[in-house]
XYZ file of C-alpha atoms in Angstrom:
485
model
C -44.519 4.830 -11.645
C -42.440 5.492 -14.987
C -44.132 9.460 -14.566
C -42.402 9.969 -11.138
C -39.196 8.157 -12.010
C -39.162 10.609 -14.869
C -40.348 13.469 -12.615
C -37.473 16.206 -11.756
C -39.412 17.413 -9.231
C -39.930 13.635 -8.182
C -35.977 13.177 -8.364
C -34.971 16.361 -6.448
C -37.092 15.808 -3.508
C -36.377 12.189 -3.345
C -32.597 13.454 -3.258
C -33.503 16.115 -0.673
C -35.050 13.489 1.444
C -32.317 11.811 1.418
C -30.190 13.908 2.507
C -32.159 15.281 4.935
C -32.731 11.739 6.518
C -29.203 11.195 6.261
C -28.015 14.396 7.868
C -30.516 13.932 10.703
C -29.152 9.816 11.134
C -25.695 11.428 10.982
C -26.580 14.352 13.547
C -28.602 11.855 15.836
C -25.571 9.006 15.583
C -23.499 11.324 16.909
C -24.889 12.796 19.348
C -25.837 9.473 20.626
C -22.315 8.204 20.572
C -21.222 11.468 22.314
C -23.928 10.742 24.799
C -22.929 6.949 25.354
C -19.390 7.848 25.577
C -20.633 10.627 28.663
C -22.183 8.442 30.599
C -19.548 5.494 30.368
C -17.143 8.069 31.569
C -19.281 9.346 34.162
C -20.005 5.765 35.137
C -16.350 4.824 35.344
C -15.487 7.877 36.942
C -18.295 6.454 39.592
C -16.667 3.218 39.946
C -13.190 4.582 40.901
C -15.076 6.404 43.049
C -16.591 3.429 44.899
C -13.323 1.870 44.822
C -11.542 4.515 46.632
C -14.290 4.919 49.153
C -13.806 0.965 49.726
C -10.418 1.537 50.150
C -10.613 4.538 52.879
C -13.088 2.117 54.865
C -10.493 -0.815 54.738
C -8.414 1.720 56.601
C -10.069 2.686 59.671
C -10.253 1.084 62.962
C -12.404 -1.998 63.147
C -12.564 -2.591 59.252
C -10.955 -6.407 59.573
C -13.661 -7.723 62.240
C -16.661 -5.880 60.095
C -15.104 -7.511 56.822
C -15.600 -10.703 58.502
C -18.713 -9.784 60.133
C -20.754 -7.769 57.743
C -19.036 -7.404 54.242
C -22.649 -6.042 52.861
C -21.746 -2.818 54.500
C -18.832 -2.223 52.109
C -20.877 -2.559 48.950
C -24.149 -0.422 50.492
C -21.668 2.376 50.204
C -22.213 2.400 46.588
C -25.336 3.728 44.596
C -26.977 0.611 42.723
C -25.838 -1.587 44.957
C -28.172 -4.580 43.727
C -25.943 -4.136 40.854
C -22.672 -4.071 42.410
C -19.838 -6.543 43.210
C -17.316 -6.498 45.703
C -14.675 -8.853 46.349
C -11.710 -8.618 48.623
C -8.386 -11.156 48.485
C -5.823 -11.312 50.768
C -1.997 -10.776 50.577
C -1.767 -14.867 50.115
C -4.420 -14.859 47.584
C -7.097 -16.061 49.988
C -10.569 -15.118 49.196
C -11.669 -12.991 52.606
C -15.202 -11.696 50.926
C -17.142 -11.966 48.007
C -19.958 -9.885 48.089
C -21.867 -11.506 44.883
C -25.439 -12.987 45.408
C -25.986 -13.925 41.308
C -22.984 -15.639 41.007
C -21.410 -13.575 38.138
C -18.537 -14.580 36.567
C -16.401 -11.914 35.474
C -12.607 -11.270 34.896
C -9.937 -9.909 37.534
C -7.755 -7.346 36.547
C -4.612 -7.025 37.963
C -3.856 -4.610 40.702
C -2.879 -1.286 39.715
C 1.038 -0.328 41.192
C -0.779 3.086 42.629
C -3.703 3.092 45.155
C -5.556 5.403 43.329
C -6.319 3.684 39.484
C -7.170 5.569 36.677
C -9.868 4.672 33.882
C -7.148 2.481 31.902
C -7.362 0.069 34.450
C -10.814 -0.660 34.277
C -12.050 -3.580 32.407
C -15.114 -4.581 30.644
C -17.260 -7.566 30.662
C -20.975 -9.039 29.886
C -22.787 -10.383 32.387
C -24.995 -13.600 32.626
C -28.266 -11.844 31.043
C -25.751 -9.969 28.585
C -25.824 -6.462 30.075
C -22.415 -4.661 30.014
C -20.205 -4.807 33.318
C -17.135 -2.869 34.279
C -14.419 -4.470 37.016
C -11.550 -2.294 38.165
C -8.963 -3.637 41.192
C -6.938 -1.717 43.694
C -5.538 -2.177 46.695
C -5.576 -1.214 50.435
C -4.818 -1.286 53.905
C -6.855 -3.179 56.408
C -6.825 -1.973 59.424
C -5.183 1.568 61.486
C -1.554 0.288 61.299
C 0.701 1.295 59.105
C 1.845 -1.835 57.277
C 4.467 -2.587 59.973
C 2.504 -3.594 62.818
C 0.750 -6.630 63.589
C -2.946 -4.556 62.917
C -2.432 -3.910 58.856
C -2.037 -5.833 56.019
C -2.361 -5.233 52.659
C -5.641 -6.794 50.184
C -7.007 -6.855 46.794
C -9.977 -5.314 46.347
C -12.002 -5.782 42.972
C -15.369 -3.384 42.517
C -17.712 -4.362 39.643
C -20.920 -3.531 38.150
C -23.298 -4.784 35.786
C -24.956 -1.703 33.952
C -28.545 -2.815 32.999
C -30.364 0.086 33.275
C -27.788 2.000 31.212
C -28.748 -0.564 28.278
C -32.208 -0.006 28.364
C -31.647 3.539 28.530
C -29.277 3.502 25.039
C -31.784 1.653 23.465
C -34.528 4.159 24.356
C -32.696 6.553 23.433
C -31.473 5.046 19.607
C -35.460 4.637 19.438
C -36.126 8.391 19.867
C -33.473 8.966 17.487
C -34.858 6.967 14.686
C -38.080 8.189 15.440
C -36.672 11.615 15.111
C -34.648 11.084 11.511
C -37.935 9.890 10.161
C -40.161 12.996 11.044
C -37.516 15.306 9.857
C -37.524 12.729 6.521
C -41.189 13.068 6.232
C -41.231 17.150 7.126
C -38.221 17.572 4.577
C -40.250 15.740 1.847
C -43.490 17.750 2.381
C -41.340 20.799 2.452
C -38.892 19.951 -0.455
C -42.312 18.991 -2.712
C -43.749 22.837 -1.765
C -40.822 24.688 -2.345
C -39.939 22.706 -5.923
C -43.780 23.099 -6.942
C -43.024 26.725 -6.154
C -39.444 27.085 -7.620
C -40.581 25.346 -10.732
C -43.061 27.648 -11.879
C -40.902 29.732 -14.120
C -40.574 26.715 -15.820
C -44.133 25.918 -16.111
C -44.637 29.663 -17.137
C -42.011 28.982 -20.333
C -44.030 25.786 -20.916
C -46.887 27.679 -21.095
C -45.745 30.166 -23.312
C -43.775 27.211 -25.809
C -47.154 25.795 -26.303
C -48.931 28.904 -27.344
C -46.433 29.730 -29.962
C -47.372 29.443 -33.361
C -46.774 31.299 -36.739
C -49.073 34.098 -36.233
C -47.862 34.528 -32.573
C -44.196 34.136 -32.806
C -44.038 38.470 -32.228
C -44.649 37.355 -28.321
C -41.826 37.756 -25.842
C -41.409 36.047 -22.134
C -41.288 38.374 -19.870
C -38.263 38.592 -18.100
C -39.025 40.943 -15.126
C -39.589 38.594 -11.808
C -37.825 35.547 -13.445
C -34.922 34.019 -10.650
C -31.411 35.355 -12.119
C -30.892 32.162 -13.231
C -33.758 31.512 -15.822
C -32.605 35.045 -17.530
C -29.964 33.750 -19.929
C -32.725 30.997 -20.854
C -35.371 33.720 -21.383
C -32.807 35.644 -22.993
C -32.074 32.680 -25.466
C -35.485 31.718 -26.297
C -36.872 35.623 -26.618
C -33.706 35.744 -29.414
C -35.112 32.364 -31.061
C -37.993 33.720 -31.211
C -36.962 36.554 -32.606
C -35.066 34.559 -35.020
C -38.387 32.378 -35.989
C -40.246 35.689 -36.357
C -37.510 37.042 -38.926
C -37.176 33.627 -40.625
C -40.771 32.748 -40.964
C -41.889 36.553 -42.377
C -38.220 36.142 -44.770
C -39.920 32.380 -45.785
C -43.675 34.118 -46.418
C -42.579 36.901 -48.635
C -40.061 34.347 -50.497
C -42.619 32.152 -51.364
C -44.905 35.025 -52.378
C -41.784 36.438 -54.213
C -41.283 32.578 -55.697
C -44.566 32.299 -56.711
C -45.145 35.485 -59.103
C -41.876 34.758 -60.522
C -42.610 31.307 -61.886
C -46.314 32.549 -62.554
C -44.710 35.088 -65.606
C -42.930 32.805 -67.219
C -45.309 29.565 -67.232
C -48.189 32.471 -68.230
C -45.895 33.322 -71.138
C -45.214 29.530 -72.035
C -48.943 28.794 -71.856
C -50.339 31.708 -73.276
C -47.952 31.720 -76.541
C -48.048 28.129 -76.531
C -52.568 28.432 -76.442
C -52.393 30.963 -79.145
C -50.211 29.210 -81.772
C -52.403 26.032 -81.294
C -55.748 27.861 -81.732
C -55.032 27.628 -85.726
C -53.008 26.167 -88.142
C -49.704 27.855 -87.946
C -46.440 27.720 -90.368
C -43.304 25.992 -89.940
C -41.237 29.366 -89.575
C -43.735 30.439 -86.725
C -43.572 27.114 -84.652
C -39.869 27.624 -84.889
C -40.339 31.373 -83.828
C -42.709 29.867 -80.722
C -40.197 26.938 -79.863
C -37.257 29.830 -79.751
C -39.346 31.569 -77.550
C -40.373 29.034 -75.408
C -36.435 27.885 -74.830
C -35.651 31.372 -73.238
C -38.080 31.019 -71.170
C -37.615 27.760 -70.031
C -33.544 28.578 -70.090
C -34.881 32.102 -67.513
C -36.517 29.682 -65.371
C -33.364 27.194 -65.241
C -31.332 29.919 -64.217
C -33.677 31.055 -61.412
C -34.168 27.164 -60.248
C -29.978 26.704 -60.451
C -29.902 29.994 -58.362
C -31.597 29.140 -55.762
C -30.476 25.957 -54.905
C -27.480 27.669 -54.829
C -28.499 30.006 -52.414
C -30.416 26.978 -49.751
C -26.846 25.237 -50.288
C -25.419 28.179 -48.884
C -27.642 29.263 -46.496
C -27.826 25.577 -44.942
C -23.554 25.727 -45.288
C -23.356 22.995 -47.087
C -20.945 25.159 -49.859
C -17.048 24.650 -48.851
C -15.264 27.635 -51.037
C -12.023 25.744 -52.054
C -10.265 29.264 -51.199
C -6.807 29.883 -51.638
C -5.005 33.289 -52.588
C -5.527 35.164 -55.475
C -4.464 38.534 -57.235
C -7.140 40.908 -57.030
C -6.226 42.387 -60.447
C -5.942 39.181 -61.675
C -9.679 38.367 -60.790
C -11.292 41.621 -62.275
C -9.346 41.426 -65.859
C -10.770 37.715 -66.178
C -14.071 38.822 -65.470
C -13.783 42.150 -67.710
C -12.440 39.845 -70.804
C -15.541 37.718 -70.599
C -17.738 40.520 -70.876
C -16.047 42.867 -73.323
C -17.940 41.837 -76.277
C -21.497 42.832 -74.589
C -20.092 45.939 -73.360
C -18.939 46.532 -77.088
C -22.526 45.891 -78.213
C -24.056 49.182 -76.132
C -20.786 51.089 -76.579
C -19.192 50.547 -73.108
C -15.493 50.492 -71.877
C -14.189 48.481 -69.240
C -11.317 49.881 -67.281
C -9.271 47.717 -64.820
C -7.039 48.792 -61.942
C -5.760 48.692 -58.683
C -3.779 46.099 -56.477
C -4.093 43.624 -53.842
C -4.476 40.273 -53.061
C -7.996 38.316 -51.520
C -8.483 34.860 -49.611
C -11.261 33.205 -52.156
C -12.514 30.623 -53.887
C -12.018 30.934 -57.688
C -15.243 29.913 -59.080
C -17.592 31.812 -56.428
C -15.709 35.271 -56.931
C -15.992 35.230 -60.675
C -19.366 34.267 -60.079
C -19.998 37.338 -57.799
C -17.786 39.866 -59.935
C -19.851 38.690 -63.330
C -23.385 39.264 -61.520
C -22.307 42.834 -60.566
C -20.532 43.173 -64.081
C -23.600 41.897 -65.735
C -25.840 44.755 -64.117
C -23.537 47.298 -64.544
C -23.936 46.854 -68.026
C -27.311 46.275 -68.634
C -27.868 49.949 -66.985
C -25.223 52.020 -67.318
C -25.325 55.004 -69.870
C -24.283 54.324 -73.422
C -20.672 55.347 -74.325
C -19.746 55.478 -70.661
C -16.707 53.456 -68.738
C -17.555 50.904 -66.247
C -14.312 51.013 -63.503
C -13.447 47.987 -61.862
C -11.278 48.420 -59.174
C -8.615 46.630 -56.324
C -7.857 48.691 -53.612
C -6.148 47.431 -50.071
C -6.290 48.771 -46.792
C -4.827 47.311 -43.733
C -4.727 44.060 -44.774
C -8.334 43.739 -46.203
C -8.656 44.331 -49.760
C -11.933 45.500 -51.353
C -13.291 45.175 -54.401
C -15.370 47.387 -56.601
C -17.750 47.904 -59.664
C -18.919 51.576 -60.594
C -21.167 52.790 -63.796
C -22.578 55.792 -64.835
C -26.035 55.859 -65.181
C -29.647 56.090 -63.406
C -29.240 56.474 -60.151
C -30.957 53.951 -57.668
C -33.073 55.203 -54.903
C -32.013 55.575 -51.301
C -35.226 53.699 -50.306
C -34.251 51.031 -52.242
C -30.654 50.507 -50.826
C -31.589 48.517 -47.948
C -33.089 45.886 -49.701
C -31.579 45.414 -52.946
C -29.213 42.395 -51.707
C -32.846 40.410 -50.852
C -34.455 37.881 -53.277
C -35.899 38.789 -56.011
C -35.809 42.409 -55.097
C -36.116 45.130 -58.041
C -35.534 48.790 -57.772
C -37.541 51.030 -60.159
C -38.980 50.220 -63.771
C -35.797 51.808 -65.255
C -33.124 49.340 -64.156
C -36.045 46.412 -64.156
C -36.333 46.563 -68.077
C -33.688 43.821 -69.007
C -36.076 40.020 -69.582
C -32.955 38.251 -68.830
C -32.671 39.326 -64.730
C -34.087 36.623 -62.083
C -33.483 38.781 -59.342
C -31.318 36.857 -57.396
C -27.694 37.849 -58.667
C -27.196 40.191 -55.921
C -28.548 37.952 -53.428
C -26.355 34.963 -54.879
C -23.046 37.540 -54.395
C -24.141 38.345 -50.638
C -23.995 34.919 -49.985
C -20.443 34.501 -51.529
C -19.781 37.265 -49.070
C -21.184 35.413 -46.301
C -19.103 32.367 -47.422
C -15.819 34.117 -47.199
C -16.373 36.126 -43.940
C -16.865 38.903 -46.080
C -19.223 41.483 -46.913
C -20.830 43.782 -50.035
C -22.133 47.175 -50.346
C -23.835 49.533 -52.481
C -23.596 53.167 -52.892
C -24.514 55.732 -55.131
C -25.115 58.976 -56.155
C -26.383 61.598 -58.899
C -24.259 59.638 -61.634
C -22.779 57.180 -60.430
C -23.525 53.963 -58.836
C -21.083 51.863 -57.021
C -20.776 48.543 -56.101
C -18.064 46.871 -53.217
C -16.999 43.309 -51.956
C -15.162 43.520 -48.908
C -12.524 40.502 -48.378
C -10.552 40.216 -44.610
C -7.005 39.790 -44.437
C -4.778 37.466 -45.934
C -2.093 35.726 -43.409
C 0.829 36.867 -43.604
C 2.925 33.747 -45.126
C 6.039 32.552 -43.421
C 9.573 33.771 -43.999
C 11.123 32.319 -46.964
C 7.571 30.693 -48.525
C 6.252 31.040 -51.867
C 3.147 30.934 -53.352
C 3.285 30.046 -57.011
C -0.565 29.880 -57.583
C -0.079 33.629 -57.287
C 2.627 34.338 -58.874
C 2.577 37.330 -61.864
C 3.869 35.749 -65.157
């Protein structure tokens, strides 16, 4: 029971049954009342009839001795006439026939003004057995005179009818029309149930294909072609997810390969130096010597761990860059000051310049500018200059980092931003890399809405972050956070 109250296709063609049966009570209830209200009409349209047929009788010549005679032979003018009524009063309110063998009770109307009423005069009333009755009065001349004479006078006369065949027939015919609602109930459920079993079956096709998916088959698409328009956006969104799986499962494999050799070279280091010293008695200077050792590669390691929870932060956006405006000159000095005595060490010169102003967090775009500082001068040329530049451009403002030196390859480009991508064995020499600072700056990119490219060339090497727009502030503001001292 729970299964079919849960069922859509339970729920829709429960609903469509519904309706249907409603739509064929409404149709049915309708017509019926249309039909009941036909035959009243018809039926009171008959009585006035009768009445003015009554009335013509009363007129002619020898009417008075025959009403006194044989009244039956004014009601046997009228169809039914086991069902009809008759009564006639005189001008003094005398009683002069009453043609009514079952002794019905039943009200009298008052006399229209005109001898000719119309259907508002007619009145209703239940007989005895409780079958519906109608009554009308008029009234008429008896006799050939004209009202003058001694031969004519003027009486009442009332017609009525009790209608019991009519009331069987209504109730016949509200039995046909229940029968009726049901069987179109009972054909619109089998026929709602076959076309939902049929309609649903794009559904039951994605279900299908939802529960085949699995790492090694997440490169399978639904097919779209034949799917009703309005599955396509659905088809459209889960082939994407897919897609998006497929991208972030193979990203997730090679990581954790990636992951794996990296830790494996520096715990093969620690153990291996750390087996050797042990295997005989060593001096106090060389334990020292082996301790040393051990710290930089336990510090390597701390740096790789701190970068990449750094980089699941931000891919999961759980970093909130505290960003606020800052002068892009400003920025690349600070960072240039901090690393002028390494660049002194391999004979380098840092040069500064440019203009501009970027939308950024402090902290994250030192952090970006010092991991593309920090490769720049572990490989560029001895005795070269290392240019760091500001340049705007419609709003945006870009920032750059360019050495002389080795040249990376083009097939490289694409994928130096990934983790713990290296190019060739000359720029892969330095022990101190993790090879995730580029992948840590894209994400400070990402952070900002902003981007970062490489490019290079014979000599030179060159890389850019790209920052949007800064609002424009309003008229009359000041910013002193950024304000040259």
């Amino acid at each position: 029971m729970a299964r079919l109250r849960d069922s859509l296709a339970a729920r829709v063609t429960a609903t469509f049954v519904l309706v249907a049966a409603l739509a064929a009570a409404g149709l049915g209830t309708w017509l019926y009342l249309s039909f009941v209200a036909e035959i009243e009409r018809r039926d009171d349209i008959a009585l006035l009839g009768k009445l003015r047929q009554i009335q013509l009788l009363l007129g002619r010549p020898g009417a008075p001795a025959l009403l006194r005679t044989q009244p039956d032979l004014f009601r046997d003018t009228m169809s039914g006439q086991e069902n009809s009524l008759v009564r006639f009063v005189g001008a003094d309110g005398t009683v002069l026939a009453d043609i009514n063998a079952a002794g019905e009770r039943y009200p009298v109307p008052p006399a229209a003004a005109s001898p000719a009423p119309d259907r508002a005069a007619i009145a209703s009333w239940t007989s005895r057995r409780g079958d519906p009755g109608r009554v009308v009065a008029g009234t008429a001349r008896l006799g050939s005179g004209t009202g003058t004479g001694r031969g004519a006078s003027t009486v009442t006369v009332i017609v009525a009818r009790v209608y019991a065949d009519r009331t069987a027939m209504f109730a016949e015919y509200r039995r046909r029309i229940a029968g009726a609602a049901a069987i179109a109930a009972l054909v619109a459920a089998l026929c709602g149930a076959w076309m939902l079993h049929r309609g649903l079956r794009p559904l039951r096709v994605l279900a299908e294909h939802a529960a085949l998916v699995r790492p090694g088959t997440l490169d399978r698409r639904i097919a779209a072609a034949g799917a009703p328009s309005e599955l396509q956006p659905l088809i459209g969104a889960l082939n994407a997810m897919l897609a998006r799986l497929q991208e972030g499962y193979a990203r997730l494999s090679g990581f954790s390969a990636d992951l794996a050799h990296e830790f494996r070279t520096p715990v093969a280091n620690l153990l291996g130096q750390s087996q050797v010293m042990l295997a005989q008695p060593r001096s106090a200077a060389e334990y020292e010597s082996l301790v040393a050792s051990n710290i930089e590669e336990l510090e390597r390691l701390a740096r790789m761990i701190e970068s990449m929870l750094f980089l699941a932060r931000a891919e999961q956006d759980e970093v909130a860059p505290a960003s606020r405006p800052l002068q892009a000159l400003d920025e690349l000095s600070k960072v240039a000051g901090f690393f002028e005595g390494m660049a002194e060490e391999r004979g380098l010169r840092l040069a500064c310049a440019g203009g501009g102003e970027v939308l950024a967090d402090p902290a994250l775009l030192r952090r970006a500018l010092a991991n593309l500082l920090s490769n720049a001068v572990r490989h560029a040329d001895a005795g070269s200059t290392i240019h760091l530049r500001a340049e705007a451009d419609g709003g945006s403002t870009a920032l750059s980092v360019e050495n002389t030196g080795t040249p990376i390859g083009p097939e490289h480009l694409p994928y130096l931003f990934e983790r713990f991508y290296r190019a060739d064995a000359a720029r892969n020499h330095a022990g101190g890399s993790t090879g995730l600072g580029l992948s840590i700056v894209r994400a400070i990119m990402a952070l900002h809405g902003g981007s970062a490219a490489v490019h290079t060339d014979a000599a030179r090497t060159r890389f850019t972050l790209h920052f949007p727009a800064v609002a424009t502030p309003a008229p009359g503001s000041q910013r002193p956070d950024t304000a040259r001292q």
